[in-house]
PDB file of C-alpha atoms in Angstrom:
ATOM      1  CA  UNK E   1       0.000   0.000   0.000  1.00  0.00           C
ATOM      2  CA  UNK E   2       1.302   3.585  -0.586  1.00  0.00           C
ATOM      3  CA  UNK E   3       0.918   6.008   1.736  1.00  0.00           C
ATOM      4  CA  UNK E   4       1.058   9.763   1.543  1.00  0.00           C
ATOM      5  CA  UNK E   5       3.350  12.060   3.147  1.00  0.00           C
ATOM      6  CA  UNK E   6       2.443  15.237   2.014  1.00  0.00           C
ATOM      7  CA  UNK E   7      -0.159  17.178  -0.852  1.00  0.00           C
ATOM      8  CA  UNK E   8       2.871  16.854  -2.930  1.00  0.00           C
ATOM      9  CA  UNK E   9       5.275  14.065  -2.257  1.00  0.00           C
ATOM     10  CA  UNK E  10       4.743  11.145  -2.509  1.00  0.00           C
ATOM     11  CA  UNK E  11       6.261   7.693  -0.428  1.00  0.00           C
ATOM     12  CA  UNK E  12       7.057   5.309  -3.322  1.00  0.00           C
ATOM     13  CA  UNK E  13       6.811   1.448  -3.371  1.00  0.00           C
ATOM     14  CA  UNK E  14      10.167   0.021  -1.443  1.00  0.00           C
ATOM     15  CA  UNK E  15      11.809  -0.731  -4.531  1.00  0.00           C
ATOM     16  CA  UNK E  16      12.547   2.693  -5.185  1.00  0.00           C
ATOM     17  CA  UNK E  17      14.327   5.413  -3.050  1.00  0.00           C
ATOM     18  CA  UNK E  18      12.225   8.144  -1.684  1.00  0.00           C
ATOM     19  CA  UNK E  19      13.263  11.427  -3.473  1.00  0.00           C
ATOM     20  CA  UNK E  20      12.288  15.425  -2.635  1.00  0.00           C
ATOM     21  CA  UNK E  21      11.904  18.199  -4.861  1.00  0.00           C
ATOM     22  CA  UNK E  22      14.102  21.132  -4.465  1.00  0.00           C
ATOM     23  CA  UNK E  23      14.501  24.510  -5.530  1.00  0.00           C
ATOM     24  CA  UNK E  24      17.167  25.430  -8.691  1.00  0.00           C
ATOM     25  CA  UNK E  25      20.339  25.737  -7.153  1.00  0.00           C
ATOM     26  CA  UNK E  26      24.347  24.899  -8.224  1.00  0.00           C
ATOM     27  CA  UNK E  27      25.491  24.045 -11.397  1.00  0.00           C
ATOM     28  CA  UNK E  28      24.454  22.051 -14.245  1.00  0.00           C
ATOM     29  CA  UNK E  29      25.456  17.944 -13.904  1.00  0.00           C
ATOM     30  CA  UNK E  30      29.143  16.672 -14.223  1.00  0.00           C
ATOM     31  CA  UNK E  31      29.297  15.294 -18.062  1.00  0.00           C
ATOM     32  CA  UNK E  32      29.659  11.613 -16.295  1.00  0.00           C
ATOM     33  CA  UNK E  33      26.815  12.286 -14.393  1.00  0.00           C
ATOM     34  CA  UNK E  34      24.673  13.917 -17.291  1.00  0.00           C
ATOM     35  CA  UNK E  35      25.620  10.917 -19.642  1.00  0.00           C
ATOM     36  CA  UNK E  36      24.456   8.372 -16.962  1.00  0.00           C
ATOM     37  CA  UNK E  37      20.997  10.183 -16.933  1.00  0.00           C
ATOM     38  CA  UNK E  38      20.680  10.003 -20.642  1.00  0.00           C
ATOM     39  CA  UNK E  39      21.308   6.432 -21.038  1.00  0.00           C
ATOM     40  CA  UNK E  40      18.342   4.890 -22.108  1.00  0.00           C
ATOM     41  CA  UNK E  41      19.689   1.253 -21.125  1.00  0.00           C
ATOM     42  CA  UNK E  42      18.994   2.932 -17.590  1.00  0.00           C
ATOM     43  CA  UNK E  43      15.648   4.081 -18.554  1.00  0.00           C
ATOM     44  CA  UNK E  44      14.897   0.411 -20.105  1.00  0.00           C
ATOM     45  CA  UNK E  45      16.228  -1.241 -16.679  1.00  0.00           C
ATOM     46  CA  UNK E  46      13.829   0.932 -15.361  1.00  0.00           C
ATOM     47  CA  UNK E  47      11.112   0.442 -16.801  1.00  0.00           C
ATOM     48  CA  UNK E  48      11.279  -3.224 -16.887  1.00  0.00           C
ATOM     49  CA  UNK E  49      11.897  -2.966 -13.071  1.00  0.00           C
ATOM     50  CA  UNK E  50       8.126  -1.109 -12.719  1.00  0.00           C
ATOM     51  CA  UNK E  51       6.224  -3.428 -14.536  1.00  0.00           C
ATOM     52  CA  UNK E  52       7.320  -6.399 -13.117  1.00  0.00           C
ATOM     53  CA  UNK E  53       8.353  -6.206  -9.597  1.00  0.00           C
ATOM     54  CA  UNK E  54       6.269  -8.198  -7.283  1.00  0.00           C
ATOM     55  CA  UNK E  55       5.202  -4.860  -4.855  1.00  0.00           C
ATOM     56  CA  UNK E  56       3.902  -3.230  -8.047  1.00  0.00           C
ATOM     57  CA  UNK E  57       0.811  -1.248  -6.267  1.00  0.00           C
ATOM     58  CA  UNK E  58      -2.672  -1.582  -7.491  1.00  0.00           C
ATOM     59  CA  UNK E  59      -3.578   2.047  -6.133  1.00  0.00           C
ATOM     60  CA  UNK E  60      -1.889   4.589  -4.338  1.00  0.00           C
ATOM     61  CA  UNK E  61      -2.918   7.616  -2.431  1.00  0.00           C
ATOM     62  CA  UNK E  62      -1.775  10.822  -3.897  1.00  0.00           C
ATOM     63  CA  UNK E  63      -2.933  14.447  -3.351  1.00  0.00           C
ATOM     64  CA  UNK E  64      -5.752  13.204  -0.911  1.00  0.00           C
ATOM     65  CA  UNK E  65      -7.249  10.931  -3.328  1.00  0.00           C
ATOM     66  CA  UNK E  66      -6.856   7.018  -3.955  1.00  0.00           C
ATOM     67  CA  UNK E  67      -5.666   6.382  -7.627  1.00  0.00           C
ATOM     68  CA  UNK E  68      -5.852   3.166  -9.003  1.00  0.00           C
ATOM     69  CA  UNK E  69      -3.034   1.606 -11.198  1.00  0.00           C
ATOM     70  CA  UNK E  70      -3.677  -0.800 -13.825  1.00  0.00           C
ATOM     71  CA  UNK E  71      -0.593  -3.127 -15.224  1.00  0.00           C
ATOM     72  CA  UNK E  72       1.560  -1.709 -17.947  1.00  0.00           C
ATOM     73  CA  UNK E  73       0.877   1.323 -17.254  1.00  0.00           C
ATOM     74  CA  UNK E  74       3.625   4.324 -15.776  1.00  0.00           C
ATOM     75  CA  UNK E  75       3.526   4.234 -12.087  1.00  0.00           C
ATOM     76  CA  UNK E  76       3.659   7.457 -10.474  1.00  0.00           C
ATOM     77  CA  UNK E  77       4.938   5.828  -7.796  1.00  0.00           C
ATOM     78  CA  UNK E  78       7.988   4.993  -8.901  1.00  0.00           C
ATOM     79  CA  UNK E  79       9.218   8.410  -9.927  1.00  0.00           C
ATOM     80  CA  UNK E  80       8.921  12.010  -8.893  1.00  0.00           C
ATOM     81  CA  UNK E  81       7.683  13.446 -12.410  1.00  0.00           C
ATOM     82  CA  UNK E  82       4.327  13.549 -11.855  1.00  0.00           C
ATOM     83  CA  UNK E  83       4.513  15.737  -9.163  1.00  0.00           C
ATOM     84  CA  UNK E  84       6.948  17.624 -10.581  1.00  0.00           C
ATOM     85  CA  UNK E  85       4.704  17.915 -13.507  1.00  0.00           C
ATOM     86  CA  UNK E  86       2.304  19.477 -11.535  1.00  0.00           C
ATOM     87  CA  UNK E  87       4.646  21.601  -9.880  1.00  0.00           C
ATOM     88  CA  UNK E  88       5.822  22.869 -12.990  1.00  0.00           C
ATOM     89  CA  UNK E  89       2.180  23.875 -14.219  1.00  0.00           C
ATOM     90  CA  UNK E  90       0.822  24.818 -11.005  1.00  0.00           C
ATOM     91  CA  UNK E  91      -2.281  22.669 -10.490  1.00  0.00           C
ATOM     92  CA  UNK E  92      -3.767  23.194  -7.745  1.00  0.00           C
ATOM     93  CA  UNK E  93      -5.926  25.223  -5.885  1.00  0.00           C
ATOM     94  CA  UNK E  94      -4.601  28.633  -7.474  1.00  0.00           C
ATOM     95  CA  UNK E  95      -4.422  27.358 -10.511  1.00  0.00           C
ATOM     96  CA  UNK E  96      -5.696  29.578 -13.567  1.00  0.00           C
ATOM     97  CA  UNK E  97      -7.589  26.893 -15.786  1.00  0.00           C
ATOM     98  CA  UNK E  98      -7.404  27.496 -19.745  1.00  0.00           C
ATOM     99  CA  UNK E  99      -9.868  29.807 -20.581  1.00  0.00           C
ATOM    100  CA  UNK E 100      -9.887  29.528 -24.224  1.00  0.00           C
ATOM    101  CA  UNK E 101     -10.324  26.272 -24.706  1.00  0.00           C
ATOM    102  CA  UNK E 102     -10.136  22.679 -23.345  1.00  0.00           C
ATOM    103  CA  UNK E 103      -6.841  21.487 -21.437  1.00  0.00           C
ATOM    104  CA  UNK E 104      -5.106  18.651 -23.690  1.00  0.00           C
ATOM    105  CA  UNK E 105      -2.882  15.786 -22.055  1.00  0.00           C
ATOM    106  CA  UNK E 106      -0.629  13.594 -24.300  1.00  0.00           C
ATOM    107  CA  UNK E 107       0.723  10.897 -22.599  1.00  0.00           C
ATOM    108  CA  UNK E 108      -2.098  10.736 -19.741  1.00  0.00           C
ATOM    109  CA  UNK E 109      -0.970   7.500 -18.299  1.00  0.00           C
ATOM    110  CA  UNK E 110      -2.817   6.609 -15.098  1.00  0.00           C
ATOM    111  CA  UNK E 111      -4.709   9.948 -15.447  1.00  0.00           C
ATOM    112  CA  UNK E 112      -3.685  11.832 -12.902  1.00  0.00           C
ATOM    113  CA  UNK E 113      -3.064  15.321 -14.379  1.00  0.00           C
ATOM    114  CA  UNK E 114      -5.917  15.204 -16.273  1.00  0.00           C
ATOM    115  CA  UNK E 115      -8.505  14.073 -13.089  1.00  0.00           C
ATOM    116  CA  UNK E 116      -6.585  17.065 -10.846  1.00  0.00           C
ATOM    117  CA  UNK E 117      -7.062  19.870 -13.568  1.00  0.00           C
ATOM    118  CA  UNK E 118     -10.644  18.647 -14.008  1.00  0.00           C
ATOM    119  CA  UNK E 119     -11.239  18.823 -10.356  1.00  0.00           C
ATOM    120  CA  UNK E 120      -9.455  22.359 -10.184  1.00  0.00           C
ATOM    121  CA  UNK E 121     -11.409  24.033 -12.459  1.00  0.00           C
ATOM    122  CA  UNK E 122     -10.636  22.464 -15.778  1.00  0.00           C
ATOM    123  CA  UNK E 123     -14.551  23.072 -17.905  1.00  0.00           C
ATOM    124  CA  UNK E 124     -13.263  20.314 -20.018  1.00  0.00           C
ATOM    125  CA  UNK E 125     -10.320  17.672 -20.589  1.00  0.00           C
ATOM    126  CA  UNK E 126      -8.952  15.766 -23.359  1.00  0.00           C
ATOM    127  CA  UNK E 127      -6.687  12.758 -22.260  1.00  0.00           C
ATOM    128  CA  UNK E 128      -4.899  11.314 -24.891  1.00  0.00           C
ATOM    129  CA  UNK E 129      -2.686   7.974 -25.034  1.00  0.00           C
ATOM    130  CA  UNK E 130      -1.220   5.498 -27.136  1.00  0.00           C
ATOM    131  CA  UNK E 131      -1.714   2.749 -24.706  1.00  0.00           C
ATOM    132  CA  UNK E 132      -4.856   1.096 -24.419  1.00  0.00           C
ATOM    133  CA  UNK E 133      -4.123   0.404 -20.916  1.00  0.00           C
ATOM    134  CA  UNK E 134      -3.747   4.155 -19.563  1.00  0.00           C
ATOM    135  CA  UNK E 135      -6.707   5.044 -21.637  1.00  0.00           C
ATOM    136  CA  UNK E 136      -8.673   2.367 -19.594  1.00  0.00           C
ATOM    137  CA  UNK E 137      -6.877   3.660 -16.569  1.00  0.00           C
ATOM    138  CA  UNK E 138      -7.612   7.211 -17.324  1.00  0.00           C
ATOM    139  CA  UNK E 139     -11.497   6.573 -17.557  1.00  0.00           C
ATOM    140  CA  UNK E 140     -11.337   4.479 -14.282  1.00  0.00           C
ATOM    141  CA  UNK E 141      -9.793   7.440 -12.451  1.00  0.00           C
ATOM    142  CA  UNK E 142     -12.418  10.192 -13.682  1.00  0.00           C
ATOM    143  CA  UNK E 143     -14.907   8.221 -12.425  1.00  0.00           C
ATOM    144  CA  UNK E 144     -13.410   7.499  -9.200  1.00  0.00           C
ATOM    145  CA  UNK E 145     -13.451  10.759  -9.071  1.00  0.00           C
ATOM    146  CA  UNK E 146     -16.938  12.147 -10.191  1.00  0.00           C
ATOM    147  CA  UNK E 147     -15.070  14.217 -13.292  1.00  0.00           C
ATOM    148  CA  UNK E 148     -16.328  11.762 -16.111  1.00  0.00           C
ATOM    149  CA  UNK E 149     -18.597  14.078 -17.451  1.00  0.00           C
ATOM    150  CA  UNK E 150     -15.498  16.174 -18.069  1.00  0.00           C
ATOM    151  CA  UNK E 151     -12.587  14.128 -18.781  1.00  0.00           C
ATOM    152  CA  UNK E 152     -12.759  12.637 -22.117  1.00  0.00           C
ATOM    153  CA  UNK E 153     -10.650   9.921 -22.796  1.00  0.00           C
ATOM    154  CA  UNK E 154      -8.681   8.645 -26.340  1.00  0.00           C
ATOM    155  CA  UNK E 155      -6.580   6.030 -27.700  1.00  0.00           C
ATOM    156  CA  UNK E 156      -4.442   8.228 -29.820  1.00  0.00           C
ATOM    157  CA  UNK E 157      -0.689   8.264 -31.353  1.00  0.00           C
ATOM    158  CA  UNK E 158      -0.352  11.903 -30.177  1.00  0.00           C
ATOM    159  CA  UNK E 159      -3.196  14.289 -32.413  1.00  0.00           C
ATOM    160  CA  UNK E 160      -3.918  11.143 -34.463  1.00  0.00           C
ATOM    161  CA  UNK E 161      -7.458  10.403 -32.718  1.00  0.00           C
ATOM    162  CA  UNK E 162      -8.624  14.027 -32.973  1.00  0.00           C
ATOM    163  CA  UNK E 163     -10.478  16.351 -34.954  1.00  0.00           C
ATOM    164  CA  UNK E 164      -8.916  17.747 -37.004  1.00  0.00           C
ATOM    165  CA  UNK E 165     -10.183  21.131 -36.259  1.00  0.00           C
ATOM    166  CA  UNK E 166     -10.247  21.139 -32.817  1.00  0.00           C
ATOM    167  CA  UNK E 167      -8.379  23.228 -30.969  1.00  0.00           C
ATOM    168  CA  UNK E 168      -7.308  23.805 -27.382  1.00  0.00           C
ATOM    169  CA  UNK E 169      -6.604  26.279 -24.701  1.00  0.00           C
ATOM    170  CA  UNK E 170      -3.266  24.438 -23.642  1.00  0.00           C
ATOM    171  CA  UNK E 171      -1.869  21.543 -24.325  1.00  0.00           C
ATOM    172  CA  UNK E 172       0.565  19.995 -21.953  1.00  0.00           C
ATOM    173  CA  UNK E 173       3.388  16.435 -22.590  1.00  0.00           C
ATOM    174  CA  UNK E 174       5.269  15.582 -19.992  1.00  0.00           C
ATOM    175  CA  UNK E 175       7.068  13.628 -22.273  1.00  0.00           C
ATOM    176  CA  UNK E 176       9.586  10.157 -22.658  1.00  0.00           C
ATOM    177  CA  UNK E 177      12.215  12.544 -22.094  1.00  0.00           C
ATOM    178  CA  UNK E 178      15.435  10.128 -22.427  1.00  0.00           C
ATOM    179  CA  UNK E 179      16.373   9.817 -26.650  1.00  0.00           C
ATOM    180  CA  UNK E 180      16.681   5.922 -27.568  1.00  0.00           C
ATOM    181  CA  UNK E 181      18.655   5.045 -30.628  1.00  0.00           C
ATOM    182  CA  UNK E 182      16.718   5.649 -34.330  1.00  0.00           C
ATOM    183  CA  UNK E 183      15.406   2.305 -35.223  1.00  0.00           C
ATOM    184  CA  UNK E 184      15.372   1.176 -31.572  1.00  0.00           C
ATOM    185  CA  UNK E 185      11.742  -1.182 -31.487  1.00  0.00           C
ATOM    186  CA  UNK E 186      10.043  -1.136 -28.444  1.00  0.00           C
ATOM    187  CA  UNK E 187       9.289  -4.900 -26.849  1.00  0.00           C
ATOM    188  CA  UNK E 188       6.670  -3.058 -24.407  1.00  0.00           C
ATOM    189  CA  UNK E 189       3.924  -0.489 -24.450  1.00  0.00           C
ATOM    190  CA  UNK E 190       4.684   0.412 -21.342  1.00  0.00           C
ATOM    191  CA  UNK E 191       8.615   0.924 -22.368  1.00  0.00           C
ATOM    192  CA  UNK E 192       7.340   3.589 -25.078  1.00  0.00           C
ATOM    193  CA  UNK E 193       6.697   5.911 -21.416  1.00  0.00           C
ATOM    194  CA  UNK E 194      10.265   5.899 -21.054  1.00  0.00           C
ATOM    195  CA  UNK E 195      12.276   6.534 -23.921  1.00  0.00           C
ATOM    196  CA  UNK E 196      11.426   8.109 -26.906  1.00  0.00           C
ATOM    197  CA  UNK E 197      13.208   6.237 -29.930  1.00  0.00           C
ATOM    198  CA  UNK E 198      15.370   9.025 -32.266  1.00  0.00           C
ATOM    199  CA  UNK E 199      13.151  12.096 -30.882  1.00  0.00           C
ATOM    200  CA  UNK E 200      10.209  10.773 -33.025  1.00  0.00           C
ATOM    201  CA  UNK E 201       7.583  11.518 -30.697  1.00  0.00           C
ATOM    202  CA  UNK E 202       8.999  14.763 -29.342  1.00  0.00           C
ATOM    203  CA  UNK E 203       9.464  15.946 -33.292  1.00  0.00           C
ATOM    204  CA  UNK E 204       5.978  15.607 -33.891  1.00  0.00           C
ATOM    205  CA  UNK E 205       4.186  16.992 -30.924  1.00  0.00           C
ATOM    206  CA  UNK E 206       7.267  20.011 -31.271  1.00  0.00           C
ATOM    207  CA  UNK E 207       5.667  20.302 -35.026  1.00  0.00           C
ATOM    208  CA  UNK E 208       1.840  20.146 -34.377  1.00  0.00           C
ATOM    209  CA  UNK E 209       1.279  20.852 -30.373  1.00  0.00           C
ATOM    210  CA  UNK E 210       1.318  24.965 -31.200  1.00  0.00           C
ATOM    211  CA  UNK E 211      -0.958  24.664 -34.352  1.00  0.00           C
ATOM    212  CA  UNK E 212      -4.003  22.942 -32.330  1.00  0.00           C
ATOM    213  CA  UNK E 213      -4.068  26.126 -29.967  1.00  0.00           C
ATOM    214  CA  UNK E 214      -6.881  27.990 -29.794  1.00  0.00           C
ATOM    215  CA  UNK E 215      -6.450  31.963 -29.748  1.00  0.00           C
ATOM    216  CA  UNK E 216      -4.194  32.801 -26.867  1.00  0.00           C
ATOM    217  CA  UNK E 217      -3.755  29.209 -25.865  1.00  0.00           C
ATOM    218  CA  UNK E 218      -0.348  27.716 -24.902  1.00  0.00           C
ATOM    219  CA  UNK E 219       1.495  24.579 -25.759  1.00  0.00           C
ATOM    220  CA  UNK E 220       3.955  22.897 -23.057  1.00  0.00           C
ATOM    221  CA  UNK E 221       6.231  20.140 -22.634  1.00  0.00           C
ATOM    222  CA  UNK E 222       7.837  18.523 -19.967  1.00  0.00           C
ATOM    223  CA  UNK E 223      11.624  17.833 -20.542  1.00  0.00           C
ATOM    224  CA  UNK E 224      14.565  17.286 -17.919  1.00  0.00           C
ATOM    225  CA  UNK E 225      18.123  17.171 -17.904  1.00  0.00           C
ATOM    226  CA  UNK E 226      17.801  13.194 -18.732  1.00  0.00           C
ATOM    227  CA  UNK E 227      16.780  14.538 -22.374  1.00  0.00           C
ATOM    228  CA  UNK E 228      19.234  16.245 -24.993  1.00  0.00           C
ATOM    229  CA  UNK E 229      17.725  19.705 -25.183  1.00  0.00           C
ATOM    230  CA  UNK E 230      20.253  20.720 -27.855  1.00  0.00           C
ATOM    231  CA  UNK E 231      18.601  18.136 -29.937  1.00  0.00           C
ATOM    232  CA  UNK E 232      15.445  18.870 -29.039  1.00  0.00           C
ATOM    233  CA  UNK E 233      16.038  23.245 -30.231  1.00  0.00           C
ATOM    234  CA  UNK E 234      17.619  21.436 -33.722  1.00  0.00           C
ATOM    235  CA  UNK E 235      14.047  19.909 -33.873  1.00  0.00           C
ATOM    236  CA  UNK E 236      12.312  23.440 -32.832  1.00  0.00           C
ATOM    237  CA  UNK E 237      14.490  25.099 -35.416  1.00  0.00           C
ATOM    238  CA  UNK E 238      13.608  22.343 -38.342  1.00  0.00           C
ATOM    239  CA  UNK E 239       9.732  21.970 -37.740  1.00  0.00           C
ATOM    240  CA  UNK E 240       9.417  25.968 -37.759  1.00  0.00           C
ATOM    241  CA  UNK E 241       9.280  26.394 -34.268  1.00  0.00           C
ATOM    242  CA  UNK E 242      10.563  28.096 -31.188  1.00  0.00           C
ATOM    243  CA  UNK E 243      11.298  26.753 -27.162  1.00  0.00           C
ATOM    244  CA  UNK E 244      11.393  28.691 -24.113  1.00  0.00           C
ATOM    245  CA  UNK E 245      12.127  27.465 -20.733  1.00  0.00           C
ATOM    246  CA  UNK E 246       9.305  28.934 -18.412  1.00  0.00           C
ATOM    247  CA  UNK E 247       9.799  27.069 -15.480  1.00  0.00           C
ATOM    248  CA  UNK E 248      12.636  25.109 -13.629  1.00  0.00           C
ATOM    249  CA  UNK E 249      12.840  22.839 -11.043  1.00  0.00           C
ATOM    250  CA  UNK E 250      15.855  20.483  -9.665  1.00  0.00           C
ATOM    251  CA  UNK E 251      15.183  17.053  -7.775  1.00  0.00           C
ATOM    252  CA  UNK E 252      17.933  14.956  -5.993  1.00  0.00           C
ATOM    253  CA  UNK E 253      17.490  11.261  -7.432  1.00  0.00           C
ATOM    254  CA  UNK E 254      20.294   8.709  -5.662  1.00  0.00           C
ATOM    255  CA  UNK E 255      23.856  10.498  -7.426  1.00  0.00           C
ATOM    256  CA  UNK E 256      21.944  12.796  -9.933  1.00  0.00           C
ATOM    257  CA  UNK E 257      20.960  15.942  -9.626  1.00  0.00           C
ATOM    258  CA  UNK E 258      17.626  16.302 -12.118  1.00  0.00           C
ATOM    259  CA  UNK E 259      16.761  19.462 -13.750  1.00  0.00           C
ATOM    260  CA  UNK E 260      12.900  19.366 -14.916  1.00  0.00           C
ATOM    261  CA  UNK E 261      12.096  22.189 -17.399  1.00  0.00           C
ATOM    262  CA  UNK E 262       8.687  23.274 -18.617  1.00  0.00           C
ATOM    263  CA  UNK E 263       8.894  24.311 -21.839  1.00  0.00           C
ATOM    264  CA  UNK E 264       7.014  26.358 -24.238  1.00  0.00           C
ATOM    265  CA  UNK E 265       6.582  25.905 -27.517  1.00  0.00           C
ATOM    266  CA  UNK E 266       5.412  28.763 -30.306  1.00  0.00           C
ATOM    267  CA  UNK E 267       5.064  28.850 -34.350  1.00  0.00           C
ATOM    268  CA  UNK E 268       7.885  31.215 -35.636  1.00  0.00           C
ATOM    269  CA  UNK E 269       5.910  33.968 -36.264  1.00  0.00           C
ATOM    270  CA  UNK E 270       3.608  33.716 -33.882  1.00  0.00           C
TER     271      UNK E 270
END
């Protein structure tokens, strides 16, 4: 069982050390440290670790609310990003909702960014995700949580599944930061949360993300210091489009010291 410590923070499963967020301080990563958090071997190990260990939760308590966790799907539990996600965009109870259009989440997982901005003032939701498993999950956590009637849920390879018209107030990936090999193949669904195989996935949603926005909406991702950002502005500057850093926050994990970034992405011209 998972317990919670805090409205934030979260105590993970015992297979994983307990980590706290911290404000940016110090320098950037040594370059041994910084290639250790961009190997996606790690990220693999990782993720094969989740899926299969034997104290795998079926819910968890997070944010005063029981979540439950359906296999093959990313377990918030076992790392810091969703709450640093929600750091990063604020969530919460003084959180200013989208107010010209619906909020969008790629990547929605076990729903839990999508049920909170629901419940914090979110008039409607989008929850998007290539798995059929965090799609189910999704759905099972809206209605846990009484927000079904707001939260709509999607099987979709990023903007695949939508409209093609339809367009959003903001639009928010915290993304499979850590940049597998081109041509890697995935052996899991639940491995295509971790790693993102040549930048394919961040590429496309750096292309499209800022040309589903409504008037005045905004399109964010969620990168760290486990991702290539240099890669990711060649992207930016070969799709036609431009990233700012709006946010930063650093989090200890065992040796590393992990910078999450939310980032902002705009048309050139816009």
């Amino acid at each position: 069982m998972i317990k919670e410590t805090s409205t934030d923070t979260l105590t993970i499963a015992p297979h994983v050390a307990a980590r706290r967020r911290t404000a940016v301080a110090g320098a950037p990563p040594c370059p041994t440290a910084a290639h250790e958090a961009r190997d996606y071997r790690r990220s693999l190990e990782r993720a094969a670790k989740s899926r299969t260990c034997a104290d795998r939760p079926r819910d968890f308590s997070f944010r005063g609310r029981r979540w439950e966790l359906m296999a093959d799907v990313f377990a918030p539990t076992d790392s810091p990003s969703t709450g640093v996600a929600l750091e990063l965009l604020g969530i919460g109870a003084d959180w200013q909702p989208p107010c010209t259009g619906p909020f969008l989440e790629m990547g929605c997982g076990a729903g839990v960014i999508s049920v909170l901005a629901a419940l914090s003032g979110a008039g409607q939701v989008y929850s998007c995700d290539i798995n059929p498993a965090a799609v189910e999950n999704t759905w099972r956590n809206a209605v846990h949580a009484d927000v079904e009637d707001r939260v709509h849920v999607m099987q979709s390879d990023l903007f695949a599944a939508l409209p093609p018209g339809k367009r959003f107030g903001q639009i928010f990936f915290s993304s499979n930061y850590v940049q597998a090999p081109v041509g890697f193949r995935y052996r899991t669904m639940h491995e295509r949360a971790y790693v993102d195989a040549g930048y394919a996935v961040h590429r496309r949603y750096i292309a499209e993300a800022p040309r589903r926005l409504a008037p005045g909406g905004r399109a964010l991702l969620h990168f760290s210091s486990r991702g290539d950002l240099d890669a990711l502005h060649r992207i930016a500057e070969e799709t036609g489009s431009r990233l700012r850093v709006v946010r930063r926050i650093r989090v200890p994990e065992r040796t590393l010291d992990i910078e999450h970034q939310l980032i902002e992405i705009t048309a050139v011209g816009d």
